Amino acid sequence: MAHAAQTALMNMSGRDADARARLLAACARGSTATVEGLLEAHADPNAAAAGSSTPLHAACANGHEHVVAMLLAPGARSDVSNAEGLTPRPCAERPGHHDCVALIDTHRHLQDNPWLRELTDAHEQEQQQHAVSFREVSAEASQHAEALAALSSKHLGTCSGLSRSLGLCSRLSPSACLALSLSLSLSV
C-alpha cells in the first residue's frame, strides 16, 4: 500500500475512533445535544471497539431513555453483546431503568412485525407532512394578518373621517367603524 493511502487510512481510522469515543461518552453522560450532533454527522450508532460496549449499552446502563430513543431511531442494534456477553436490555434492566427496557422491547417488536413497522413509518411520514402543512398555513395566515392590518389601518382613517362627517363618531365603536369602512370600500 502506498504511503499516502496508508496515512489516509490511519487518519480515517483515527477520526472514526475519536467519533466512536465521543459518541460513547456522550451516551454515557446522557448528553442529547452531543449525541444528536454526532448522529447528524453520521457517527455510527453501532460503533464499538472490539469487544466493548456500544453507545446503546452506555445509554441503557445509565438510564438515559432519550438517548436510547435517539440511537434506536437511526438503527442502533439492540442484539449486540458487549465483552460481558450482555445486550443493552439487561444493561438497562439490572439497575432498574425500566423506560429504557420498554424502549428496546418496543423497538424489537416493531422490527419483528413488518406490518406494524410499515404503519409506524406511514405515521411518521404523515406527521412530517402535517408539520410542513402547518408551516405553510402559518405563513399564509401571517400574510393575511399583515394585509388585514394594513387594510384596517387605511380604512380606520377613512372611517374616522366618515363618522365625523356623518356625526356618528360618538355612536360607533372602532370595530363598527371598521366594518362600515370595509363595507363601503367593497361596494365601491
Coordinates of C-alpha atoms in Angstrom, one line a residue:
M1 CA 0.0 0.0 0.0
A2 CA 1.3 3.4 -0.9
H3 CA 2.4 5.6 2.0
A4 CA -0.3 8.4 1.2
A5 CA -3.1 5.8 1.1
Q6 CA -1.8 4.2 4.3
T7 CA -1.7 7.6 6.1
A8 CA -5.2 8.4 4.9
L9 CA -6.5 5.1 6.2
M10 CA -4.8 5.7 9.5
N11 CA -6.3 9.2 9.7
M12 CA -9.7 7.9 8.8
S13 CA -9.4 5.2 11.5
G14 CA -8.3 7.9 14.0
R15 CA -11.3 10.1 13.2
D16 CA -13.6 7.1 13.5
A17 CA -12.1 6.1 16.8
D18 CA -12.5 9.7 18.0
A19 CA -16.1 9.9 16.9
R20 CA -16.8 6.5 18.5
A21 CA -15.2 7.6 21.8
R22 CA -17.1 10.9 21.8
L23 CA -20.4 9.2 21.0
L24 CA -19.9 6.5 23.7
A25 CA -19.0 9.2 26.3
A26 CA -22.0 11.4 25.3
C27 CA -24.4 8.4 25.6
A28 CA -23.0 7.5 29.0
R29 CA -23.5 11.1 30.2
G30 CA -26.9 11.5 28.6
S31 CA -25.9 14.5 26.5
T32 CA -28.7 14.5 24.0
A33 CA -27.3 17.6 22.1
T34 CA -23.9 16.0 21.6
V35 CA -25.5 12.6 20.6
E36 CA -27.8 14.4 18.2
G37 CA -24.9 16.3 16.6
L38 CA -22.7 13.3 16.3
L39 CA -25.5 11.2 14.7
E40 CA -26.3 14.1 12.3
A41 CA -22.6 14.0 11.4
H42 CA -23.1 10.3 10.5
A43 CA -21.5 8.8 13.6
D44 CA -22.3 5.0 13.6
P45 CA -24.8 4.3 16.4
N46 CA -23.4 0.7 16.5
A47 CA -19.7 1.6 16.7
A48 CA -17.8 -0.1 19.4
A49 CA -14.2 -1.1 19.8
A50 CA -13.7 -4.8 19.6
G51 CA -15.5 -6.5 22.5
S52 CA -16.6 -3.3 24.2
S53 CA -20.0 -1.7 24.8
T54 CA -21.9 0.1 22.1
P55 CA -23.3 3.6 22.6
L56 CA -26.7 1.8 23.3
H57 CA -25.1 -0.2 26.1
A58 CA -23.8 3.0 27.7
A59 CA -27.1 4.9 27.4
C60 CA -29.1 1.9 28.8
A61 CA -26.7 1.3 31.7
N62 CA -27.1 4.9 32.7
G63 CA -30.8 5.1 32.2
H64 CA -30.8 7.8 29.5
E65 CA -34.1 6.9 27.7
H66 CA -34.0 10.0 25.5
V67 CA -30.6 8.9 24.2
V68 CA -31.8 5.3 23.8
A69 CA -34.6 6.5 21.6
M70 CA -32.2 8.7 19.6
L71 CA -29.9 5.7 19.0
L72 CA -32.7 3.3 18.1
A73 CA -34.2 5.6 15.5
P74 CA -31.3 5.5 13.1
G75 CA -30.8 1.8 13.6
A76 CA -28.8 1.0 16.7
R77 CA -28.8 -2.7 17.2
S78 CA -30.2 -4.0 20.5
D79 CA -29.0 -7.6 19.9
V80 CA -25.2 -6.9 20.1
S81 CA -23.4 -8.3 23.2
N82 CA -20.6 -6.5 25.0
A83 CA -17.5 -8.0 26.5
E84 CA -19.5 -9.4 29.4
G85 CA -21.9 -11.1 27.0
L86 CA -24.7 -8.7 27.8
T87 CA -27.0 -7.0 25.2
P88 CA -28.2 -3.4 26.0
R89 CA -31.5 -4.7 27.5
P90 CA -30.0 -6.4 30.6
C91 CA -27.6 -3.4 31.0
A92 CA -30.8 -1.3 31.5
E93 CA -32.7 -4.0 33.4
R94 CA -30.1 -4.6 36.1
P95 CA -30.1 -1.1 37.6
G96 CA -33.8 -0.8 37.1
H97 CA -34.0 1.6 34.1
H98 CA -37.5 0.3 33.0
D99 CA -38.1 3.1 30.5
C100 CA -35.0 2.0 28.6
V101 CA -36.1 -1.6 28.7
A102 CA -39.5 -0.6 27.4
L103 CA -38.0 1.3 24.5
I104 CA -35.8 -1.6 23.5
D105 CA -38.7 -4.0 23.7
T106 CA -40.9 -1.7 21.6
H107 CA -38.2 -1.3 19.1
R108 CA -37.7 -5.1 18.8
H109 CA -41.4 -5.6 18.4
L110 CA -41.5 -3.0 15.6
Q111 CA -38.6 -4.7 13.9
D112 CA -40.2 -8.1 14.2
N113 CA -43.6 -7.0 12.9
P114 CA -43.3 -5.7 9.3
W115 CA -46.9 -4.5 9.3
L116 CA -46.5 -2.5 12.4
R117 CA -43.2 -1.1 11.2
E118 CA -44.9 -0.1 7.9
L119 CA -47.7 1.5 9.9
T120 CA -45.3 3.4 12.1
D121 CA -43.3 4.6 9.1
A122 CA -46.5 5.8 7.5
H123 CA -47.5 7.7 10.7
E124 CA -44.1 9.4 10.8
Q125 CA -44.4 10.5 7.2
E126 CA -47.9 11.8 7.9
Q127 CA -46.6 13.8 10.9
Q128 CA -43.8 15.3 8.7
Q129 CA -46.4 16.3 6.1
H130 CA -48.6 17.8 8.8
A131 CA -45.7 19.8 10.1
V132 CA -45.0 21.1 6.6
S133 CA -48.7 21.9 6.0
F134 CA -48.8 23.7 9.4
R135 CA -45.8 25.8 8.5
E136 CA -47.4 26.7 5.1
V137 CA -50.7 27.6 6.7
S138 CA -49.0 29.6 9.4
A139 CA -47.1 31.6 6.8
E140 CA -50.2 32.2 4.8
A141 CA -52.1 33.3 7.9
S142 CA -49.3 35.7 8.8
Q143 CA -49.6 37.2 5.3
H144 CA -53.3 37.6 5.6
A145 CA -52.9 39.2 9.1
E146 CA -50.4 41.7 7.7
A147 CA -52.8 42.5 4.8
L148 CA -55.7 42.9 7.2
A149 CA -53.7 45.1 9.5
A150 CA -52.7 47.3 6.6
L151 CA -56.3 47.4 5.3
S152 CA -57.6 48.1 8.8
S153 CA -55.2 51.0 9.3
K154 CA -56.1 52.5 6.0
H155 CA -59.9 52.2 6.5
L156 CA -59.8 53.2 10.1
G157 CA -58.7 56.7 9.0
T158 CA -61.4 56.7 6.3
C159 CA -64.0 55.6 8.9
S160 CA -62.9 58.2 11.3
G161 CA -63.3 60.9 8.7
L162 CA -66.7 59.4 7.6
S163 CA -68.1 59.2 11.1
R164 CA -67.1 62.8 11.8
S165 CA -68.7 64.0 8.7
L166 CA -71.9 62.0 9.4
G167 CA -71.9 62.9 13.1
L168 CA -71.6 59.2 14.1
C169 CA -68.4 59.5 16.0
S170 CA -69.9 59.2 19.4
R171 CA -72.3 56.4 18.5
L172 CA -70.0 53.9 16.6
S173 CA -67.4 51.7 18.2
P174 CA -64.0 51.3 16.4
S175 CA -65.0 47.8 15.2
A176 CA -68.2 49.1 13.9
C177 CA -66.3 51.9 12.1
L178 CA -64.0 49.3 10.6
A179 CA -67.0 47.2 9.4
L180 CA -68.7 50.2 7.9
S181 CA -65.5 51.3 6.2
L182 CA -64.9 47.8 4.8
S183 CA -68.4 47.5 3.5
L184 CA -68.2 50.9 1.9
S185 CA -64.8 50.1 0.3
L186 CA -66.1 46.7 -1.0
S187 CA -69.2 48.4 -2.5
V188 CA -67.0 50.8 -4.5

